[in-house]
PDB file of C-alpha atoms in Angstrom:
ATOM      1  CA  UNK R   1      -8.533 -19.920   1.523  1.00 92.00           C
ATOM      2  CA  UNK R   2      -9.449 -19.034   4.962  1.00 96.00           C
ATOM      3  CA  UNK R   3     -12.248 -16.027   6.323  1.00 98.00           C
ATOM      4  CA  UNK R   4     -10.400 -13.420   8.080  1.00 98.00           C
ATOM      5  CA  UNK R   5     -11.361 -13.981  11.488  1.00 98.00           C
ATOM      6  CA  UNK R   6     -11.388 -18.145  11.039  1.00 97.00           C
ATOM      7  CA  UNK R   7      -7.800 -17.363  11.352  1.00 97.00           C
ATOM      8  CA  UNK R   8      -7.713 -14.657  13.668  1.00 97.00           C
ATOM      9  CA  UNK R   9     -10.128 -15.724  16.327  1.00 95.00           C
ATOM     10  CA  UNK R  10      -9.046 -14.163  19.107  1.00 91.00           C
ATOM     11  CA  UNK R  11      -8.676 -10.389  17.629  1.00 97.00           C
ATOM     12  CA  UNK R  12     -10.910  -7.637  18.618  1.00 97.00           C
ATOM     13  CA  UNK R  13     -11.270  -5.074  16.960  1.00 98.00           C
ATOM     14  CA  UNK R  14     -14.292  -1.991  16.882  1.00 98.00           C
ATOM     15  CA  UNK R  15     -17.248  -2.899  14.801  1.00 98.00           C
ATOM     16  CA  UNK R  16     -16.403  -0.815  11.815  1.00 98.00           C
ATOM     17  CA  UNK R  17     -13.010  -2.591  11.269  1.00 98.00           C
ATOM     18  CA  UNK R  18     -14.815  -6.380  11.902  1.00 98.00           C
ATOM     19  CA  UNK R  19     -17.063  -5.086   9.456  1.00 98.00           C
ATOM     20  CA  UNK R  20     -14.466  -4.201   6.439  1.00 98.00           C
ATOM     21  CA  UNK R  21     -12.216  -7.143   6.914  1.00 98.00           C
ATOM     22  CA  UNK R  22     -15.834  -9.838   7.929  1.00 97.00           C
ATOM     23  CA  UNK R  23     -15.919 -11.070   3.883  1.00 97.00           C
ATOM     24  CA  UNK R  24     -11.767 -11.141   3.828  1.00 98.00           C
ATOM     25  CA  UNK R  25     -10.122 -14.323   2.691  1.00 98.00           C
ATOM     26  CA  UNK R  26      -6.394 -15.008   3.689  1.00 98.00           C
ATOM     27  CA  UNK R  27      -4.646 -17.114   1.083  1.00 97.00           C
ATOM     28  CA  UNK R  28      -1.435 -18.123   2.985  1.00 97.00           C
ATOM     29  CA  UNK R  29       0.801 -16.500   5.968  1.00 98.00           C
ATOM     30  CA  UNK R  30       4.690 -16.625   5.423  1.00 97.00           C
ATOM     31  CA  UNK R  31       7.470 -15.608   7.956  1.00 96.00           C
ATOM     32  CA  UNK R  32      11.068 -14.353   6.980  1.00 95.00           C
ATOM     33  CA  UNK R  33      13.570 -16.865   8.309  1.00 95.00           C
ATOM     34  CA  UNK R  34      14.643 -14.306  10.630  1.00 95.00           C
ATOM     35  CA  UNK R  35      11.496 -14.110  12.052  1.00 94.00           C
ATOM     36  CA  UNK R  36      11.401 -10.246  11.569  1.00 96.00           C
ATOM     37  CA  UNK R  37       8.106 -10.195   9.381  1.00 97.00           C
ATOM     38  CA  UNK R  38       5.186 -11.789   9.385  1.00 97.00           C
ATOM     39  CA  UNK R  39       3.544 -11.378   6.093  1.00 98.00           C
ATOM     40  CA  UNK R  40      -0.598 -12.145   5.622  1.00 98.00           C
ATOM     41  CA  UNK R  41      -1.863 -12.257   1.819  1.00 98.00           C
ATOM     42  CA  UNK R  42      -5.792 -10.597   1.980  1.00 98.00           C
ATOM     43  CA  UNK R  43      -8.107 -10.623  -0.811  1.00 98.00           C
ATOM     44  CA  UNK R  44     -11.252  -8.553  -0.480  1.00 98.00           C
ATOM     45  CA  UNK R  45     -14.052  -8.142  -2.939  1.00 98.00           C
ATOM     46  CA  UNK R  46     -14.100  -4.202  -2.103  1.00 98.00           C
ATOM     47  CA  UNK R  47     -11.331  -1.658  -1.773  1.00 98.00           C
ATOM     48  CA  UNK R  48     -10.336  -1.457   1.997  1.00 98.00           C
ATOM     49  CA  UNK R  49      -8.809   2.108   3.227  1.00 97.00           C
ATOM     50  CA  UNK R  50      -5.237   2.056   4.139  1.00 96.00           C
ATOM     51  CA  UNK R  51      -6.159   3.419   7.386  1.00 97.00           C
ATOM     52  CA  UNK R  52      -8.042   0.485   8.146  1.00 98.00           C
ATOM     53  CA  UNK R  53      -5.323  -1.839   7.112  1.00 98.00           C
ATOM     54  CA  UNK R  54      -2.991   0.197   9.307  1.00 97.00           C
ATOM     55  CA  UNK R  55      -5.401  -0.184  12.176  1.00 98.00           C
ATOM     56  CA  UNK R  56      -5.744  -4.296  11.627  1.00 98.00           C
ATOM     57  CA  UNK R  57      -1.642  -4.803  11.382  1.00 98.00           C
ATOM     58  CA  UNK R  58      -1.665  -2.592  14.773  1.00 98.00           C
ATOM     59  CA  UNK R  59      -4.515  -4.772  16.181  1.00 98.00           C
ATOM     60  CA  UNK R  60      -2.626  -8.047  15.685  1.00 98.00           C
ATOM     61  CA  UNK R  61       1.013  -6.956  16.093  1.00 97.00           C
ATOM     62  CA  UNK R  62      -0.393  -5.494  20.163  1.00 97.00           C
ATOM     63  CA  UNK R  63      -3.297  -8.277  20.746  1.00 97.00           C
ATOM     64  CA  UNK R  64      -0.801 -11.265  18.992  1.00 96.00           C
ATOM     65  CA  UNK R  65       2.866 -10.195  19.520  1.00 95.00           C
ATOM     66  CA  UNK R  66       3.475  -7.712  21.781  1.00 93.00           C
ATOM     67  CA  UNK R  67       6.769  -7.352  23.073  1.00 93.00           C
ATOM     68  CA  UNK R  68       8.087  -9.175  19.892  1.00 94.00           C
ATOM     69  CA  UNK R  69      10.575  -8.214  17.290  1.00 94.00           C
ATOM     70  CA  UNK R  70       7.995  -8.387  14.503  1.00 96.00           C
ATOM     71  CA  UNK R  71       6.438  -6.322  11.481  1.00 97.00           C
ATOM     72  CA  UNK R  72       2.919  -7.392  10.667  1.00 97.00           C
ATOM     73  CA  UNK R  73       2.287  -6.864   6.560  1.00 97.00           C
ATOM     74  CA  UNK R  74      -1.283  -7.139   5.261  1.00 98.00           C
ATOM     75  CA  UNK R  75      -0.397  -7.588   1.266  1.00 97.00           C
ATOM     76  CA  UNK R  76      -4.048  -6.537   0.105  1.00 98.00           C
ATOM     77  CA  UNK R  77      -5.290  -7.222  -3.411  1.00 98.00           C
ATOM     78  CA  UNK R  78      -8.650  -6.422  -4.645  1.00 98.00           C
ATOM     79  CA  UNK R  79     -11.272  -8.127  -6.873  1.00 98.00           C
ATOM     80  CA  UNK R  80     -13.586  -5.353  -8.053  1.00 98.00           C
ATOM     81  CA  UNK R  81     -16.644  -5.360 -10.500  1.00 96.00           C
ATOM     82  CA  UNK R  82     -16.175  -4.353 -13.824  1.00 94.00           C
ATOM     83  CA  UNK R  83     -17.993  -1.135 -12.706  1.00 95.00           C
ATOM     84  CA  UNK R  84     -14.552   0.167 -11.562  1.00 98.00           C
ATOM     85  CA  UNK R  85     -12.199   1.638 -14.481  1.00 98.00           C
ATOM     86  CA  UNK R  86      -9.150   3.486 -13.792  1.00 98.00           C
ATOM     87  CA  UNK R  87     -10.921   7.028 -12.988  1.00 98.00           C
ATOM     88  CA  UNK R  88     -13.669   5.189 -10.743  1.00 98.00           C
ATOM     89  CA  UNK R  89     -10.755   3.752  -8.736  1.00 98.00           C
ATOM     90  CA  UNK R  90      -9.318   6.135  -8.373  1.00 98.00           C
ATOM     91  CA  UNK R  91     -11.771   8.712  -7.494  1.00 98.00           C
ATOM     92  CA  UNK R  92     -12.161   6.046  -4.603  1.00 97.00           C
ATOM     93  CA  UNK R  93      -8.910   5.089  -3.690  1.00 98.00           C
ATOM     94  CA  UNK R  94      -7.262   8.362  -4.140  1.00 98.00           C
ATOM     95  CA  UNK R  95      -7.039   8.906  -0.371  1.00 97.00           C
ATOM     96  CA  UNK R  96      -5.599   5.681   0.850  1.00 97.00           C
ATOM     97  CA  UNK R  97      -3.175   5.799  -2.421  1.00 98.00           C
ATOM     98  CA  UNK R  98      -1.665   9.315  -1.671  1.00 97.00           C
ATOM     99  CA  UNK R  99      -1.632   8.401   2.016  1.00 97.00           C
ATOM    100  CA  UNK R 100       0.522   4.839   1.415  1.00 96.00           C
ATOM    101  CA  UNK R 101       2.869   6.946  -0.997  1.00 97.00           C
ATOM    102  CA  UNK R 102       3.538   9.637   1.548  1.00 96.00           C
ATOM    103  CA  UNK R 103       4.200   6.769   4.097  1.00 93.00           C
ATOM    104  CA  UNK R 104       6.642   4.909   1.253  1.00 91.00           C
ATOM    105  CA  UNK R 105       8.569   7.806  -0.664  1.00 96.00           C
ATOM    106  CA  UNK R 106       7.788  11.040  -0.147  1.00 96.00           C
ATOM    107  CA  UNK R 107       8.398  12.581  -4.022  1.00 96.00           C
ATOM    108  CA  UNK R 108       6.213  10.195  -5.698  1.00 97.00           C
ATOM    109  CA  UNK R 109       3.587  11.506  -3.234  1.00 97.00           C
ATOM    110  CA  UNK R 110       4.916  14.948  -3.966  1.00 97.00           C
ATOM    111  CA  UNK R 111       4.321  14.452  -7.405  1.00 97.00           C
ATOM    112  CA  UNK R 112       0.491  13.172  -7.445  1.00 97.00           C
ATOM    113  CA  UNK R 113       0.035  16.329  -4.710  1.00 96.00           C
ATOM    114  CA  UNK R 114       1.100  18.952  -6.678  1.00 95.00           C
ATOM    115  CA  UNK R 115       0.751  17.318 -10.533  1.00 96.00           C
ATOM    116  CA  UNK R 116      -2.403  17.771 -12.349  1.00 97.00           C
ATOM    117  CA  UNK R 117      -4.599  15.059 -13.115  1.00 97.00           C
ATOM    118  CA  UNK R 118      -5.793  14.842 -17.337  1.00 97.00           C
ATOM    119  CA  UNK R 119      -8.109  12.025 -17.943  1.00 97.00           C
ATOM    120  CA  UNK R 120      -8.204  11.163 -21.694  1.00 95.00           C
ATOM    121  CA  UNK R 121     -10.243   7.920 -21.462  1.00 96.00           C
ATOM    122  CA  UNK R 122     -11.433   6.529 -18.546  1.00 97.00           C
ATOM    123  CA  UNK R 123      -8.590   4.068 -18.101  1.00 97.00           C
ATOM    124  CA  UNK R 124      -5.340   6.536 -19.547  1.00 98.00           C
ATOM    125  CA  UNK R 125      -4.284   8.796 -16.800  1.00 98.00           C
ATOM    126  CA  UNK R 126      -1.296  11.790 -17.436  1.00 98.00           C
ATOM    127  CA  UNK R 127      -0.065  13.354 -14.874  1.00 98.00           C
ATOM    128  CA  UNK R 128       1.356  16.896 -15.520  1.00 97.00           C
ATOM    129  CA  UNK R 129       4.213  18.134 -13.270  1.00 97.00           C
ATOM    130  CA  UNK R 130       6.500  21.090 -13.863  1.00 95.00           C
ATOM    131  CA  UNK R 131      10.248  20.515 -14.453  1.00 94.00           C
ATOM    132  CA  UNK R 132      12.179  19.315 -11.246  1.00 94.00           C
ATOM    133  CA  UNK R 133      15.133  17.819 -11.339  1.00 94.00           C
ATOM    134  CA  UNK R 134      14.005  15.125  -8.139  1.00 95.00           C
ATOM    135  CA  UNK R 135      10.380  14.985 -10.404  1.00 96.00           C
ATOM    136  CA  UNK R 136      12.402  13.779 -13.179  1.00 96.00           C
ATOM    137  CA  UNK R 137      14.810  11.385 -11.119  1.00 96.00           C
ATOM    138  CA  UNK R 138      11.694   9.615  -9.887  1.00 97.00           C
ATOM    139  CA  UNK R 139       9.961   8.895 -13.153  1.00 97.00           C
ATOM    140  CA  UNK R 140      10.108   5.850 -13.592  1.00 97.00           C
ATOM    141  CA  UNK R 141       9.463   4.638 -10.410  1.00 97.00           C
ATOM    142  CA  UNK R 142       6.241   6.752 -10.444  1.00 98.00           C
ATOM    143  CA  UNK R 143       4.695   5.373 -13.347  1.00 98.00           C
ATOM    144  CA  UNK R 144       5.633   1.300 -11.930  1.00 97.00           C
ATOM    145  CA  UNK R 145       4.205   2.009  -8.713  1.00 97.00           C
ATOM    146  CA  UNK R 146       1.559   3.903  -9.889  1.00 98.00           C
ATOM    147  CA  UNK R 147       0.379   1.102 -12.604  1.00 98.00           C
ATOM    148  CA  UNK R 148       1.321  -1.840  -9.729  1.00 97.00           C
ATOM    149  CA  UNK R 149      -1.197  -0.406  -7.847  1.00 98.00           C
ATOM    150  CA  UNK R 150      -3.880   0.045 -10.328  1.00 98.00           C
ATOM    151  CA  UNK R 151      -3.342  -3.322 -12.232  1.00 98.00           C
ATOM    152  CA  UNK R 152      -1.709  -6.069  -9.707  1.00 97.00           C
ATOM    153  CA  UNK R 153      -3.845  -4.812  -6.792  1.00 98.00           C
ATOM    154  CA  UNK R 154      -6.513  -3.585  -7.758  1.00 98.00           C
ATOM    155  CA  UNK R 155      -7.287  -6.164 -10.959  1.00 98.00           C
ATOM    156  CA  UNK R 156      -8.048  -2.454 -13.171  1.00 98.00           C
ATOM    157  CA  UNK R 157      -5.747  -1.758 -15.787  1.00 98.00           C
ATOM    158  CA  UNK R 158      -4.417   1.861 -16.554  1.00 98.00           C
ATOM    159  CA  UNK R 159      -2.348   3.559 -19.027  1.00 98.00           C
ATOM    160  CA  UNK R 160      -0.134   5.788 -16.557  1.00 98.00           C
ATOM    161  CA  UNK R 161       2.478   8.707 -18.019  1.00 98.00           C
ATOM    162  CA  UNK R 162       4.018  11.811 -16.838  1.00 98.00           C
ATOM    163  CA  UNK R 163       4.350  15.622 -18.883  1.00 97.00           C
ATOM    164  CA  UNK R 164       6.800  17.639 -17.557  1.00 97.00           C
ATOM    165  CA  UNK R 165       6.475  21.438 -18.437  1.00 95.00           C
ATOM    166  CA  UNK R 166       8.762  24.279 -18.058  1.00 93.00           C
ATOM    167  CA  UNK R 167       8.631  25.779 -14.241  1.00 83.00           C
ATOM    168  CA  UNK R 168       9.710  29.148 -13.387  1.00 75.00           C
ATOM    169  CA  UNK R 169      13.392  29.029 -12.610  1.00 59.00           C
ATOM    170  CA  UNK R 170      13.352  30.607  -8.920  1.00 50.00           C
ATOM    171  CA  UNK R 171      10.117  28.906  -8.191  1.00 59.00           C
ATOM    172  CA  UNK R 172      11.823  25.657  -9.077  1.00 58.00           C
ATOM    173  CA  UNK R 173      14.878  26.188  -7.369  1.00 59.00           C
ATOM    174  CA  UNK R 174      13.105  26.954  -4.137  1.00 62.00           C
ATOM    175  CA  UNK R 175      11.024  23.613  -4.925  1.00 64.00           C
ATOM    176  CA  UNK R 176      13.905  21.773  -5.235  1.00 64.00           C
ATOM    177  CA  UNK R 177      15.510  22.124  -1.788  1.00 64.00           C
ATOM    178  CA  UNK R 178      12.242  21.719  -0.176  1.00 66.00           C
ATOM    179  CA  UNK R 179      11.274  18.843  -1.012  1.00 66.00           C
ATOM    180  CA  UNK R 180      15.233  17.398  -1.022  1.00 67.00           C
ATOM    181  CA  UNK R 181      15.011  18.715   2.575  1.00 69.00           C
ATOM    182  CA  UNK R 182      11.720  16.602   3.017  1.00 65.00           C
ATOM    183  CA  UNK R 183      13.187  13.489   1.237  1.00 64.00           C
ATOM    184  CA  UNK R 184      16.260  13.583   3.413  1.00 66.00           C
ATOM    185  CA  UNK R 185      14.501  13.610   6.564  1.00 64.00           C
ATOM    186  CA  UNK R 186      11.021  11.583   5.923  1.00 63.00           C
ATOM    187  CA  UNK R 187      12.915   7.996   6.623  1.00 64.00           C
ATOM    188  CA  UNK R 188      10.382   6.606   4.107  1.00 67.00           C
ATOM    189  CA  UNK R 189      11.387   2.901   3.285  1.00 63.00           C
ATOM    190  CA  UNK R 190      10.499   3.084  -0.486  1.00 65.00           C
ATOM    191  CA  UNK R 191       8.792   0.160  -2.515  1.00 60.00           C
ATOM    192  CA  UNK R 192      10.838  -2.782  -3.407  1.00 55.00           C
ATOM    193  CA  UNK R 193       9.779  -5.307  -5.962  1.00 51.00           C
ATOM    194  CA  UNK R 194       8.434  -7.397  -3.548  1.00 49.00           C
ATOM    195  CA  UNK R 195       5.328  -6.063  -2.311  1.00 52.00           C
ATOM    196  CA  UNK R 196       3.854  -2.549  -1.966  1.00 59.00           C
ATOM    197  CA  UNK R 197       1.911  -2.753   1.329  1.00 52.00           C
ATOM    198  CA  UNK R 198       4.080  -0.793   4.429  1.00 47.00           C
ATOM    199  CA  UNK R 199       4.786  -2.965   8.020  1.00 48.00           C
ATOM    200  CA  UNK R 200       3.641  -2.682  11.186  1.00 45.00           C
ATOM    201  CA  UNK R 201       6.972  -2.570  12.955  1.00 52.00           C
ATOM    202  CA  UNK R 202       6.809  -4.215  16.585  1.00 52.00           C
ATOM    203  CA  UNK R 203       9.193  -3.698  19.167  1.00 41.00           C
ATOM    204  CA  UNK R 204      11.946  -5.838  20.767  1.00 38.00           C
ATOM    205  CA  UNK R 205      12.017  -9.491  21.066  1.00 39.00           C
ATOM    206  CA  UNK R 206      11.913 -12.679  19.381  1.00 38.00           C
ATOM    207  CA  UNK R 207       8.652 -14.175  17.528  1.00 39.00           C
ATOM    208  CA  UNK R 208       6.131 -16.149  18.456  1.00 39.00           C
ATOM    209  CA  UNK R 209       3.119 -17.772  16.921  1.00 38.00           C
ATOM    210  CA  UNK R 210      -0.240 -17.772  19.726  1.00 42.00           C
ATOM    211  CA  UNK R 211      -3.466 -19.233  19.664  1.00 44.00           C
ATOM    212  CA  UNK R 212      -5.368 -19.874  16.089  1.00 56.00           C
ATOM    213  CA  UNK R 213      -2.730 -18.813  13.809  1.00 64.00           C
ATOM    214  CA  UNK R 214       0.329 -21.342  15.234  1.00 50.00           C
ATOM    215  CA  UNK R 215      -1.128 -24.364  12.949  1.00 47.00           C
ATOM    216  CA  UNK R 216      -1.321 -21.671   9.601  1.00 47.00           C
ATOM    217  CA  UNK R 217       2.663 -20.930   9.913  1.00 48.00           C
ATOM    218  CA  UNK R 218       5.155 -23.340   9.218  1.00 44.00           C
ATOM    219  CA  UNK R 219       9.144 -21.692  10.276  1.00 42.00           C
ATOM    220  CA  UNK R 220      10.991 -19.952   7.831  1.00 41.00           C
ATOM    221  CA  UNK R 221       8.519 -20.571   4.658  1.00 39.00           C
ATOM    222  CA  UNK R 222       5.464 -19.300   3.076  1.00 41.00           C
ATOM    223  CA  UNK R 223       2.398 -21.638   5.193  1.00 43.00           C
ATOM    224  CA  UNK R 224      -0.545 -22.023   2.341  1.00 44.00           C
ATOM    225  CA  UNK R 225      -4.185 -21.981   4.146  1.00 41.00           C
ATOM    226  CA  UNK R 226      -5.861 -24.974   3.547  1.00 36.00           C
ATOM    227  CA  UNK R 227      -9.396 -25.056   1.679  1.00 35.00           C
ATOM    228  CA  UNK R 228     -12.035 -25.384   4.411  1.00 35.00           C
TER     229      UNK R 228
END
């Protein structure tokens, strides 16, 4: 593994963001064979905001590849103390989680909004929503990004479900076709099982590799860092 900015020399960035990313490690750097996203594997020893990660794809996509067809993807993962169960986490990350879900699919985001939160232990988390057909639709895919988050990310396991209780008929009705109205025209890419973190898309153009990080990327396949 590689420091952050041993890779990324030539980036600047404001002090607060050098700060959060200064005791990063990058464990490799792959490129789609297309050359349409460049994909950069970050472990940190403490949670990183997802507005921060935003700003660093940004940062690198208009310092490193401007004018290039290319999405910049920080996959973060986390390795936390012990100190952090699933309620700490979350009490922490609850910002930068709802914020990635309303940027990735809009119900599940809905449904940690507007559910309500029942801690039984400290790492078993229910989440109580009111009937809705779209609610019910998206169960599943709730609970595996929900627990993909917590446990492959974040290193904390947690024991995620969903209640669903009656809702008012008219209430839910009117429900309903707002948020299918939201869901219809957010444009939100959705998870896939690959990864969770969202892209940086870049503009128009073809890819290029410039100064420090040329040596770290080999065409078409996953580029491991070496040890230093």
């Amino acid at each position: 593994m590689k420091q952050f900015f041993q890779v990324f020399q030539e980036l600047t960035v404001s002090e607060h963001l050098r700060g959060m990313f200064l005791n990063t490690t990058i464990s490799r750097i792959t490129l789609k064979k297309d050359r349409s996203k460049l994909s950069i594997y970050l472990h940190s020893d403490h949670l990183l905001e997802r507005s921060d990660i935003r700003e660093m794809e940004e940062a690198i996509y208009k310092q490193l590849f401007i004018g290039k067809k290319i999405s910049i993807c920080i996959r973060e993962s986390f390795h936390l103390s012990s100190q952090y169960t699933a309620k700490v986490l979350y009490e922490f990350y609850e910002k930068s989680l709802l914020e990635e879900l309303k940027e990735r699919n809009i119900l599940l985001y809905q449904m940690m909004k507007q559910g309500e939160m029942e801690w039984r232990e400290d790492d078993c988390l229910s989440l109580i929503l009111e009937e809705q057909i779209l609610f019910r639709k998206e169960e599943k895919e709730c609970i595996r990004v929900i627990q993909k988050i917590f446990e492959e990310r974040c290193g904390v396991p947690i024991h995620f479900t969903i209640r669903f209780v009656p809702a008012n008929k008219k209430a839910e009705e009117e429900e309903d076709k707002t948020i299918a109205s939201l869901y219809s025209s957010s444009g939100n890419p959705g998870y896939s099982e690959e990864g969770l973190s969202d892209i940086y898309p870049g503009a128009e153009g073809s890819a290029a590799y410039p100064g420090t990080i040329n040596t770290a990327i080999q065409d078409g396949e996953a580029a491991s860092l070496s040890q230093e």
